[in-house]
CSV table of C-alpha atoms in Angstrom, one decimal:
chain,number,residue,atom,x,y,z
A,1,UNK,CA,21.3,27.1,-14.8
A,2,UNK,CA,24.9,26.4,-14.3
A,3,UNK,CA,26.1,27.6,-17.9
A,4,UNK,CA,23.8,31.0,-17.5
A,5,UNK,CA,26.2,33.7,-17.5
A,6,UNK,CA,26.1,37.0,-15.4
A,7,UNK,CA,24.4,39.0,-18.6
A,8,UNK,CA,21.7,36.5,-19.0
A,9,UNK,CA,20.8,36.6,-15.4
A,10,UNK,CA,20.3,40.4,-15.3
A,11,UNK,CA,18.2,40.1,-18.4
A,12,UNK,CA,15.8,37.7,-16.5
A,13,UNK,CA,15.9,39.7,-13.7
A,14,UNK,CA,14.9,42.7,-15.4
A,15,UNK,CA,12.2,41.0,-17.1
A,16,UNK,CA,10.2,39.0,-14.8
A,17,UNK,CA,9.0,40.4,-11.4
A,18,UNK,CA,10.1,38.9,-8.0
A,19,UNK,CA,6.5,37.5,-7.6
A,20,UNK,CA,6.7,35.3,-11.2
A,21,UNK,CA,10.4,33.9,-10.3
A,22,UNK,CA,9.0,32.6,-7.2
A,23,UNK,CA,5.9,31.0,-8.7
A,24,UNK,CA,8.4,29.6,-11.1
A,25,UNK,CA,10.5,28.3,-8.7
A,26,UNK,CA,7.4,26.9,-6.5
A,27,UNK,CA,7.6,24.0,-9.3
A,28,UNK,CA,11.0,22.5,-9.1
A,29,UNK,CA,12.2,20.2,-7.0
A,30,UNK,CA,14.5,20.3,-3.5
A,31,UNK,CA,17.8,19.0,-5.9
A,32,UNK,CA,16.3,22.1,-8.4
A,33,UNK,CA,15.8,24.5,-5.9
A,34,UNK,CA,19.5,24.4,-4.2
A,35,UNK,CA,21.4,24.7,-7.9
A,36,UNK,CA,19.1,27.5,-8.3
A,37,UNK,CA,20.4,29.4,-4.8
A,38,UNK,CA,23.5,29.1,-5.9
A,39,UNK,CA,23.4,31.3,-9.2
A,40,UNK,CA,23.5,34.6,-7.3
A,41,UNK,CA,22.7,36.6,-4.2
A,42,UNK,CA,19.0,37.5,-5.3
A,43,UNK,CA,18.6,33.9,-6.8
A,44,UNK,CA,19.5,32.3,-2.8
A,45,UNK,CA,16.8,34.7,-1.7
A,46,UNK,CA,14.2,33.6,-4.1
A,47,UNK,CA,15.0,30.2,-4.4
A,48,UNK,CA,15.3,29.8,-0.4
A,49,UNK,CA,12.0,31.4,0.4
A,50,UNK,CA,9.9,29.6,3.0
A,51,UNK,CA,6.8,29.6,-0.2
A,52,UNK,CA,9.0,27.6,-2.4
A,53,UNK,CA,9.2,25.0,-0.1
A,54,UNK,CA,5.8,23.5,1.3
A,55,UNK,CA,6.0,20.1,-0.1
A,56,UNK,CA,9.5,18.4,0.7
A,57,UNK,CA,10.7,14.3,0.0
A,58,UNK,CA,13.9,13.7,1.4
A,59,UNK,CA,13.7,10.0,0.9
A,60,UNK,CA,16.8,9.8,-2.0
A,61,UNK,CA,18.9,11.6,0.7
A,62,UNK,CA,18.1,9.5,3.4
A,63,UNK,CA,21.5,8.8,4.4
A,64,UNK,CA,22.7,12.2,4.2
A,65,UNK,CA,19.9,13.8,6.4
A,66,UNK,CA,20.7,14.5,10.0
A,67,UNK,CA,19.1,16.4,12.7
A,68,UNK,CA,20.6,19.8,12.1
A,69,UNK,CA,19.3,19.7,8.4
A,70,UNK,CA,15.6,19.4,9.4
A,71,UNK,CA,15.9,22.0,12.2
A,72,UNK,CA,17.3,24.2,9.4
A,73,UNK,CA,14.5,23.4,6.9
A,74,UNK,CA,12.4,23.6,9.8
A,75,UNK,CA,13.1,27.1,10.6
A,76,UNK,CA,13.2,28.5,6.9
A,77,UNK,CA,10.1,27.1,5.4
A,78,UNK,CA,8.3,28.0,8.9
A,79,UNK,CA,4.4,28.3,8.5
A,80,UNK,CA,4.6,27.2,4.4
A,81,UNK,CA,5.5,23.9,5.5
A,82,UNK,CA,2.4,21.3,4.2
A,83,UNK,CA,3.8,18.1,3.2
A,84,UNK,CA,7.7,16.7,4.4
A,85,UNK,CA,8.4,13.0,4.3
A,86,UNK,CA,11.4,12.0,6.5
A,87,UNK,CA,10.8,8.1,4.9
A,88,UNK,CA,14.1,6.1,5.5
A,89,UNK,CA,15.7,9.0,7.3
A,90,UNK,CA,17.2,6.3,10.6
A,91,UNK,CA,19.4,9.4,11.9
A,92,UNK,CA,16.7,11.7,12.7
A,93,UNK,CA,15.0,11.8,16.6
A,94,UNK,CA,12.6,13.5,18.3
A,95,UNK,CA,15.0,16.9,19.0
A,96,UNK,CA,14.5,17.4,14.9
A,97,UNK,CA,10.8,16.8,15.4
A,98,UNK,CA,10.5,18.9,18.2
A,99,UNK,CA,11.8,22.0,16.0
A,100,UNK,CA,9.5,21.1,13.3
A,101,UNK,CA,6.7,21.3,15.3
A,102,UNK,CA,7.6,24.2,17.0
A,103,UNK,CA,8.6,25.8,13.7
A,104,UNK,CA,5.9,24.5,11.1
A,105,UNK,CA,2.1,24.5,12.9
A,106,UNK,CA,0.9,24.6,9.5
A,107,UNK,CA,1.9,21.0,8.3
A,108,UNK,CA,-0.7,18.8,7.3
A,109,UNK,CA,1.1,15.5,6.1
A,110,UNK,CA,4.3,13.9,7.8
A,111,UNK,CA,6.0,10.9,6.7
A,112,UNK,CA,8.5,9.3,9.3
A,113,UNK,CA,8.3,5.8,8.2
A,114,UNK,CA,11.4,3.8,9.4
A,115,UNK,CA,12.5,6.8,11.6
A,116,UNK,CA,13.8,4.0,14.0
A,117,UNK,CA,15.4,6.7,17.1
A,118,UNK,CA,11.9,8.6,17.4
A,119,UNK,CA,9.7,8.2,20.6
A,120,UNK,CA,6.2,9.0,21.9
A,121,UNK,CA,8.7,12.8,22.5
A,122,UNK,CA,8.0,13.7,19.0
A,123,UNK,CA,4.1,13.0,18.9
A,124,UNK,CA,3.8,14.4,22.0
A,125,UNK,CA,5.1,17.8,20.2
A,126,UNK,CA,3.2,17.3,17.4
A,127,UNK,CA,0.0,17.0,19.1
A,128,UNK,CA,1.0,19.9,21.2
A,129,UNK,CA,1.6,22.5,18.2
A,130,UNK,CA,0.5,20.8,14.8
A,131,UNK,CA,-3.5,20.8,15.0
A,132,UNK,CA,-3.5,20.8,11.1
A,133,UNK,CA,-2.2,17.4,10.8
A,134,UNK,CA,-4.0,15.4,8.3
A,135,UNK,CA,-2.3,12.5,7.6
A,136,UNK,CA,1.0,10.5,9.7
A,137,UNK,CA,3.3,7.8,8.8
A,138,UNK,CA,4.8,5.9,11.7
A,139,UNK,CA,5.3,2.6,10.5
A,140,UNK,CA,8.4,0.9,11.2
A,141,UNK,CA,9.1,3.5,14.5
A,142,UNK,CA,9.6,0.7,17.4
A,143,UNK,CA,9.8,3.1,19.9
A,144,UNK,CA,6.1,4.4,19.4
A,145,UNK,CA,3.5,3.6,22.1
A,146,UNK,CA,0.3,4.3,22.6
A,147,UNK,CA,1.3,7.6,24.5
A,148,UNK,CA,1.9,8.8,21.0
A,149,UNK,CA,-1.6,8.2,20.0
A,150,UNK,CA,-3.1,9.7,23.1
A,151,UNK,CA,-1.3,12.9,21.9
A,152,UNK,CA,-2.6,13.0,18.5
A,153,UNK,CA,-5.6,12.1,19.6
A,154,UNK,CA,-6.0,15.2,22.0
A,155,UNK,CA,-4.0,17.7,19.6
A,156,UNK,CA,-4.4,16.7,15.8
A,157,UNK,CA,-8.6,16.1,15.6
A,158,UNK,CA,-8.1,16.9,11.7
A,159,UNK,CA,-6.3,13.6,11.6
A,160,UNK,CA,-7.6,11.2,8.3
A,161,UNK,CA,-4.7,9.0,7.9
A,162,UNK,CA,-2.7,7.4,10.7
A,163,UNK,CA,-0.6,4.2,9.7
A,164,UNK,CA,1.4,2.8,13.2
A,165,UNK,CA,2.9,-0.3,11.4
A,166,UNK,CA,5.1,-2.7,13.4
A,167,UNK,CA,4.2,-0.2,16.3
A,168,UNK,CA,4.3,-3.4,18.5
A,169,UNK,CA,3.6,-1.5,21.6
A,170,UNK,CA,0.5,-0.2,20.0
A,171,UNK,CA,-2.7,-1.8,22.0
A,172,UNK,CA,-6.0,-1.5,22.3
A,173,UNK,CA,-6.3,1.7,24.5
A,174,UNK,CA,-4.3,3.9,21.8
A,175,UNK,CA,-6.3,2.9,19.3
A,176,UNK,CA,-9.6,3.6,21.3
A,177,UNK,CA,-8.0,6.9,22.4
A,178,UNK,CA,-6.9,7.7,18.7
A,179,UNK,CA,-10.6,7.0,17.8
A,180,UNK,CA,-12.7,9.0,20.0
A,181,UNK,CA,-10.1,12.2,19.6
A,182,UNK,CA,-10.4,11.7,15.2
A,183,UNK,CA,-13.5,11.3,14.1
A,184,UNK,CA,-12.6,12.1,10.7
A,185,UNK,CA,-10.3,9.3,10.2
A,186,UNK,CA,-10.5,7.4,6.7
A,187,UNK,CA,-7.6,5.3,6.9
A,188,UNK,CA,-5.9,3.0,9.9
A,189,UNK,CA,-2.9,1.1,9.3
A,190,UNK,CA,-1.2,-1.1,11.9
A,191,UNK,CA,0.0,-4.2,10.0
A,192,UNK,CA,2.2,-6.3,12.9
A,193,UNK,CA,0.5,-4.7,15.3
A,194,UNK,CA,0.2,-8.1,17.8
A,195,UNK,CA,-1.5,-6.1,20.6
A,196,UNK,CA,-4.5,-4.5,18.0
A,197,UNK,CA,-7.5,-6.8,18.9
A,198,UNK,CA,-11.5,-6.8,18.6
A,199,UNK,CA,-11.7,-3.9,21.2
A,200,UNK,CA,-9.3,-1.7,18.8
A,201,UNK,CA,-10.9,-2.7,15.9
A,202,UNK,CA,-14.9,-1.8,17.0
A,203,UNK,CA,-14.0,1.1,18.6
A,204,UNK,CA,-12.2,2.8,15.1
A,205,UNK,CA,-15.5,1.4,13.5
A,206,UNK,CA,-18.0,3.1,16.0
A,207,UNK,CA,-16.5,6.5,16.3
A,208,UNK,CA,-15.0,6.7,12.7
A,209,UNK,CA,-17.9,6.2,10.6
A,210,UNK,CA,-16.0,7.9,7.6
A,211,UNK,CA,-13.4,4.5,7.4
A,212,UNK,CA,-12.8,4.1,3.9
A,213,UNK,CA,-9.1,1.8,5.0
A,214,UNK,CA,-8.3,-0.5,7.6
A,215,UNK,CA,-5.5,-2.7,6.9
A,216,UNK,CA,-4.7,-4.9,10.4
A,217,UNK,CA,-2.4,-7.6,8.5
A,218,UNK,CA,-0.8,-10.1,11.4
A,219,UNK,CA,-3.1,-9.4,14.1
A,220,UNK,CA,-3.3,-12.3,15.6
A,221,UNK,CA,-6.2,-12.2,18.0
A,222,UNK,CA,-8.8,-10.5,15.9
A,223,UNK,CA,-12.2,-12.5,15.6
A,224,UNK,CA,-15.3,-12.1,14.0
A,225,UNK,CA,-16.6,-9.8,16.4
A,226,UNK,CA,-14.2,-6.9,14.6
A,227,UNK,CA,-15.3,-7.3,11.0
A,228,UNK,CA,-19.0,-7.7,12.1
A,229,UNK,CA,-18.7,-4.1,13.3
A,230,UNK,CA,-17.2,-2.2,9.8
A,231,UNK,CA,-19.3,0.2,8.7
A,232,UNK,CA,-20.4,0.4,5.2
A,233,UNK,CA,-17.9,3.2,4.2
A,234,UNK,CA,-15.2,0.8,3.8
A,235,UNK,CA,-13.5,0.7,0.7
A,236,UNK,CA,-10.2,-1.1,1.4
A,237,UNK,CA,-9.6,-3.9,4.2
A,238,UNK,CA,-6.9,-6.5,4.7
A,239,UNK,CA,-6.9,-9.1,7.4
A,240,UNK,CA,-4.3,-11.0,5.8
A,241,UNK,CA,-2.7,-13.3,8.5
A,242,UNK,CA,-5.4,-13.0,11.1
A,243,UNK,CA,-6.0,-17.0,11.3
A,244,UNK,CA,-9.0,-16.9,13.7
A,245,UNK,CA,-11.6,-15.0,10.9
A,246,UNK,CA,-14.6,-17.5,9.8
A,247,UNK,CA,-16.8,-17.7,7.2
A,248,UNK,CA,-19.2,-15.3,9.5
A,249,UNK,CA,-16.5,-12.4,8.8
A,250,UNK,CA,-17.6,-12.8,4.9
A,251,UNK,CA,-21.2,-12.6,5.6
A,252,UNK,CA,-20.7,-9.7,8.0
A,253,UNK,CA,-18.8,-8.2,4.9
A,254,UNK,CA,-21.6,-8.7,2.4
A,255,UNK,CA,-24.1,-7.8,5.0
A,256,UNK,CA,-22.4,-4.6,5.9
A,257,UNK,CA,-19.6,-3.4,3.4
A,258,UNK,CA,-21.1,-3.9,0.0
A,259,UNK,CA,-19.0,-1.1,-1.9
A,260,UNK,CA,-15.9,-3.0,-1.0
A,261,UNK,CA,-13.2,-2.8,-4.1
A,262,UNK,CA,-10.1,-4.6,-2.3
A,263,UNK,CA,-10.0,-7.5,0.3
A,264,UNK,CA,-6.6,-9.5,1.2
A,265,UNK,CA,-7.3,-12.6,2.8
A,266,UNK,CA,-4.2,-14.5,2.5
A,267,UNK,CA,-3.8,-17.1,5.2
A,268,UNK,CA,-7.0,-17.0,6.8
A,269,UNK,CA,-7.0,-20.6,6.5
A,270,UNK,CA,-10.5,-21.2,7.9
A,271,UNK,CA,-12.7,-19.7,5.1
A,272,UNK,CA,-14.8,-22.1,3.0
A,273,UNK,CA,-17.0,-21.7,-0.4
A,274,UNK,CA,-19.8,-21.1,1.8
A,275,UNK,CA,-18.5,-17.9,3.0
A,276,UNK,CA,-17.3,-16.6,-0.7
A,277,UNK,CA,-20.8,-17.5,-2.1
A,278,UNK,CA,-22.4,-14.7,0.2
A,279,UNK,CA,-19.8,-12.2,-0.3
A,280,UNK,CA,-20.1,-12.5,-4.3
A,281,UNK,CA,-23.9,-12.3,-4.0
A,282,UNK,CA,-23.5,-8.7,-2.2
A,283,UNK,CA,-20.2,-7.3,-2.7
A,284,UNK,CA,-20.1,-6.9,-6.6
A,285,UNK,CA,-17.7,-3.8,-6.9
A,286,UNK,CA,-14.6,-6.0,-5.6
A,287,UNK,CA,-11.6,-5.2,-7.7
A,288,UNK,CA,-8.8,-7.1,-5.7
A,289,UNK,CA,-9.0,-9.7,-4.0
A,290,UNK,CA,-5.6,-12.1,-2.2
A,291,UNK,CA,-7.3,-15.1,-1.1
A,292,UNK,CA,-3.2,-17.0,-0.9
A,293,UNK,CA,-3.7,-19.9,1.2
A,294,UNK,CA,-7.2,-20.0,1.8
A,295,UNK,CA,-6.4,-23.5,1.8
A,296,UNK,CA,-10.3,-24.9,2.1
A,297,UNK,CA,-11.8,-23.3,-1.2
A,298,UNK,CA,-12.6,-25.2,-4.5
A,299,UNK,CA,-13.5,-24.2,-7.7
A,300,UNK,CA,-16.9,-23.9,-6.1
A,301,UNK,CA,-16.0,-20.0,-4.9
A,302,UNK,CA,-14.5,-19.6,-8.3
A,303,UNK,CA,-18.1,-20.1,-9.6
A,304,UNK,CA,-19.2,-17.8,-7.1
A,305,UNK,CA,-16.6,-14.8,-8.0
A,306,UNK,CA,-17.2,-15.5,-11.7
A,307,UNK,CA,-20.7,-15.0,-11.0
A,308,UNK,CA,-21.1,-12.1,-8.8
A,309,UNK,CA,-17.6,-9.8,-9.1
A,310,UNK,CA,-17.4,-8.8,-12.6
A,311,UNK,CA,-14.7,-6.0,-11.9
A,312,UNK,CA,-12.3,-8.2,-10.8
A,313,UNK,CA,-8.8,-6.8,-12.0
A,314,UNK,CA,-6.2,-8.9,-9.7
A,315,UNK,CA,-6.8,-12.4,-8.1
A,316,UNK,CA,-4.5,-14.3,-6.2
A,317,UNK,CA,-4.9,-18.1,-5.5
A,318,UNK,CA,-1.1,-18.9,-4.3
A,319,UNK,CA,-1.5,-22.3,-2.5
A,320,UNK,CA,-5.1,-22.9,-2.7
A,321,UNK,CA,-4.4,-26.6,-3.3
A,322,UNK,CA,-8.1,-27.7,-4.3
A,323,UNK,CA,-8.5,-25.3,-6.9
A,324,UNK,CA,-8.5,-27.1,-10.9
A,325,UNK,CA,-9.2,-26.4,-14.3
A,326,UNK,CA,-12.9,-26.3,-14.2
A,327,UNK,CA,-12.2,-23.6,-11.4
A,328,UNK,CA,-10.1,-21.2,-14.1
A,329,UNK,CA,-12.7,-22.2,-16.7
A,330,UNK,CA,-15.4,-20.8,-14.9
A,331,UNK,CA,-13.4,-17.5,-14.3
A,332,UNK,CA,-12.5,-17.3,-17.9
A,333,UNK,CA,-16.0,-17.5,-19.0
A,334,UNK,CA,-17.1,-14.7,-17.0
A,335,UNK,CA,-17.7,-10.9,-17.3
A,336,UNK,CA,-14.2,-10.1,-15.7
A,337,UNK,CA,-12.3,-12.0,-17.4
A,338,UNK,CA,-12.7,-10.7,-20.9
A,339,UNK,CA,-13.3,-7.0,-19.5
A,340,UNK,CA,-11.1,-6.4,-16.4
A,341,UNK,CA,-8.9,-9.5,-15.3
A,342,UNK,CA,-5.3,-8.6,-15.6
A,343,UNK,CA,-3.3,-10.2,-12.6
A,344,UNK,CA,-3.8,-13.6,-11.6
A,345,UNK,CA,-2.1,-15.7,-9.4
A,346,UNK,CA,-2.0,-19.7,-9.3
A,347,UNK,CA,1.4,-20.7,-8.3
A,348,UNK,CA,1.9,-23.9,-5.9
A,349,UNK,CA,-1.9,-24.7,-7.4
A,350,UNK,CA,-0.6,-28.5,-7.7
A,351,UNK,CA,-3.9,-29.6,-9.9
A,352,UNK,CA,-4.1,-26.7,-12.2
A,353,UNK,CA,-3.0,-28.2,-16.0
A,354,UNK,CA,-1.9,-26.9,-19.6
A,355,UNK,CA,-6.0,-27.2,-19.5
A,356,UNK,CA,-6.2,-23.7,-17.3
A,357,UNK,CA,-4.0,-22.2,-19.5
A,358,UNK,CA,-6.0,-22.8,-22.9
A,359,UNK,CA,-9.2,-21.3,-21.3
A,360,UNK,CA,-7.4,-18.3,-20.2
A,361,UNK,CA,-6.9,-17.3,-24.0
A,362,UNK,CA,-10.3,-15.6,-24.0
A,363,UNK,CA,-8.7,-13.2,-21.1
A,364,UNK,CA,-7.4,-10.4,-23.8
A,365,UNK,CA,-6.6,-8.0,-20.9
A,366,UNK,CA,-4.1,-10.4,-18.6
A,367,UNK,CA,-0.9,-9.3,-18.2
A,368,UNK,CA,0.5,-11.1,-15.6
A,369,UNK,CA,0.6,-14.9,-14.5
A,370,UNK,CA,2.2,-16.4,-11.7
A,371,UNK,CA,2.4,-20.3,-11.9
A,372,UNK,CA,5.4,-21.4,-9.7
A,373,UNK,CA,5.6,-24.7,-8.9
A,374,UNK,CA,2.2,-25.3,-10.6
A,375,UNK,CA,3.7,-28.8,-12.1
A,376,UNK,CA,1.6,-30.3,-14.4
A,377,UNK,CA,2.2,-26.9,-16.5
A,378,UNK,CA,4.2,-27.7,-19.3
A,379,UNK,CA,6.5,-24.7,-21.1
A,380,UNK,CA,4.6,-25.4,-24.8
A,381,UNK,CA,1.5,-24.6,-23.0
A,382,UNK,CA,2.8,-21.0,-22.0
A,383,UNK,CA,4.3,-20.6,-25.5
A,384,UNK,CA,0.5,-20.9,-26.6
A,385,UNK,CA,-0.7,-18.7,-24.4
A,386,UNK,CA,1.8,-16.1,-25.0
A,387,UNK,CA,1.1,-16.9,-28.4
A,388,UNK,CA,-2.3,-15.3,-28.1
A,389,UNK,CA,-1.8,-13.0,-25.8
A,390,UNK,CA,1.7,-11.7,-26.6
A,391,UNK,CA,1.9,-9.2,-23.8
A,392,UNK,CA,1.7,-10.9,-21.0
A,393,UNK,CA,4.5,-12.1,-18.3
A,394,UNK,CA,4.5,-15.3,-17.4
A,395,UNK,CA,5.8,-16.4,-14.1
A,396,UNK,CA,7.7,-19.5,-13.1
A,397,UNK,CA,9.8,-22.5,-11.9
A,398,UNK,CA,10.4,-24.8,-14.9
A,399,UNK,CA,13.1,-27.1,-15.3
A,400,UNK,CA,12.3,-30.8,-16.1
A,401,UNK,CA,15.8,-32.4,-14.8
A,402,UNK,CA,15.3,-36.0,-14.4
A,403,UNK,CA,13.2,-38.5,-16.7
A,404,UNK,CA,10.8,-40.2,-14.7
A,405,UNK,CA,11.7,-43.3,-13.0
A,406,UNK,CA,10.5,-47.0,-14.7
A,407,UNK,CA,6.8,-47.6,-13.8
A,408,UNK,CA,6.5,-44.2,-12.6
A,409,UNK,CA,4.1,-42.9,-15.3
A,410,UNK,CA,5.0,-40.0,-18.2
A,411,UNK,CA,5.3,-36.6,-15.3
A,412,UNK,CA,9.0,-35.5,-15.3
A,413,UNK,CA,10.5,-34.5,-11.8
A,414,UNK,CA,10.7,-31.0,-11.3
A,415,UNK,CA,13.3,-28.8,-9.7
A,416,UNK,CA,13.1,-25.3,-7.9
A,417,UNK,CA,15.1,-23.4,-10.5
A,418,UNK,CA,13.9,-20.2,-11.5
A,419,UNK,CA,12.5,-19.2,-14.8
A,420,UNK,CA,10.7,-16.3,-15.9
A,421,UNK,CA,8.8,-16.6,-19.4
């Protein structure tokens, strides 16, 4: 655009009506679009109209972007506003928002993720004059309570996709509120969310029956009593870090939620092969599953997953310490494996040997293994694997530094310095 001279402008001009420059236009991006304004009077015009910009990022300006730009994009794109993500943007607050909302009714998706000087002010306009909001991103906003999710509740019913991450003021009468007022809600986020407990969690699965995601990572005080209440349209769930869940949560899963494709379980520290064994028999479209520091399972749920999940694409087994050999050999031999399995994780798996290693040849599809700190791993034992599988990444700490002691057997000391194969 920059080397178009005044002659080869006219000529485009001439040629192409106003309507086909600005559907042209309508496909560049906000860098795009401000070079193009500044190639001539009628070229500002087109390339500044409020059509041209309905779908806005801002995220690689982030630390440009200050109130008065927003109230300015605000204002121009008007109505045409759909889709602006604010993500990173720390020196916006709720006088920005206010304008937006004031200005663009029309916006259906709004990302203010780590917008840290916004308060329950800038829901509080957006439920007031956006009641075609779709989808909002509030994670990271500290300031947000659940006054902010009262409002959205009242003035955004369209709502399908709230995430209130690290909201910790968040509790359990937002959530209810945000509930009965969206009905059509698909996805709820609120990792770190101390406050979110059983309450929270049965009331978004009573009066959302469309739930497809509910990720409620770190909360704390969530029992059984929430997962026994998910609905069968759930797709998607992470309780990672919620230490109280029992092996009644898994049969409430494969009881209730048999489409499931992803479950993170990481540190729920109290689930046991029992509990796995009825989740494989019923959930058998599972896809992803993080079961790090499930620190009570064996190569017994192994069995059970090779059996009954033959989709599985990503596993993770970080620091489930009981798991060996005859565990991976199982999982190597089944339908996934050969098929579908291309993450797996095993680091800090103290009994897992070269052995693991030689059954996971069969896996053609793996790309990816993580075996940090996994010690009785030696590095020719990864040059075979990669031998046969020449694509994949292997992961780990491997640096034999000391010979072993007199009398102390043929295993080298290990140290913690990083290698990647």
């Amino acid at each position: 655009i920059s080397r178009f001279s005044g002659e080869d402008e006219n000529h485009i001009n001439k040629k192409l009506p106003k309507e086909l420059l600005l559907r042209i236009l309508s496909y560049l991006d906000v860098v795009s679009l401000c070079r193009c304004a500044q190639v001539s009077k009628l070229w500002n015009i087109l390339a500044l109209d409020g059509s041209n910009w309905q779908k806005i990022d801002l995220f690689d300006f982030q630390r440009d972007v200050e109130g008065p730009v927003i109230e300015n994009i605000s204002q121009r794109c008007g109505g045409f506003l759909r889709t602006l993500s604010l993500r990173g943007c720390e020196s916006i607050g709720d006088g920005s928002i206010k304008t937006l909302a004031q200005s663009c009714a029309n916006i259906e998706d709004l990302n203010l993720n780590k917008c840290k000087k916004i308060t329950d002010q800038s829901c509080q306009a957006l439920g007031r004059r956006c009641s075609k909001l779709q989808r909002i991103n509030l994670d990271s906003c500290p300031s947000i309570t659940d006054v902010s999710l009262k409002a959205l509740s009242d003035g955004c019913p369209l709502l399908t996709h709230v995430n209130v991450s690290w909201c910790q003021s968040i509790t359990e009468n937002g959530v209810e509120a945000l509930a009965r007022g969206c009905p059509k809600l698909k996805s709820f986020i609120c990792r770190g969310c101390k406050n979110v407990n059983d309450r929270a969690v049965t009331s978004i699965a009573t009066h959302c029956p469309d739930l497809e995601v509910l990720n409620v990572q770190g909360c704390e005080n969530l029992t059984d009593e929430s997962i026994s209440s998910l609905g069968a349209s759930v797709r998607r769930l992470c309780v990672s870090g919620c230490p109280r869940l029992t092996d009644l949560s898994l049969c409430s899963l494969a009881a209730r939620c048999p489409d499931l494709t992803t479950l993170q379980l990481a540190q729920c520290n109290m689930l046991t092969d029992a509990g796995f064994q009825a989740l494989a028999r019923s959930c058998r479209m599972l896809e992803r599953m993080d079961l790090e520091e499930c620190v009570l399972i064996t190569d017994a749920t192994l069995v059970h997953l090779a059996m009954g999940c033959p989709r599985l694409e990503k596993l993770t087994l970080s620091h489930c310490e009981l798991i060996t050999d005859y565990g991976i050999k199982q999982l190597s031999m089944s339908p996934c494996a050969a098929e579908h399995l291309t993450v797996l994780g095993l680091d800090n798996c103290p009994l897992v040997t070269d052995g693991a290693l030689e059954h996971l040849v069969s896996c053609h599809n793996l790309q990816l293994i993580e075996l940090y700190d996994c010690q009785m791993v030696t590095r020719n034992a990864i040059r075979k694997l990669r031998n046969h599988l020449p694509h994949i990444k292997v992961h780990a700490y491997f640096a034999p530094v000391t010979p072993p002691a007199a009398g102390a057997g043929s295993r080298p000391r290990y140290c913690r310095c990083c290698t990647i194969i």
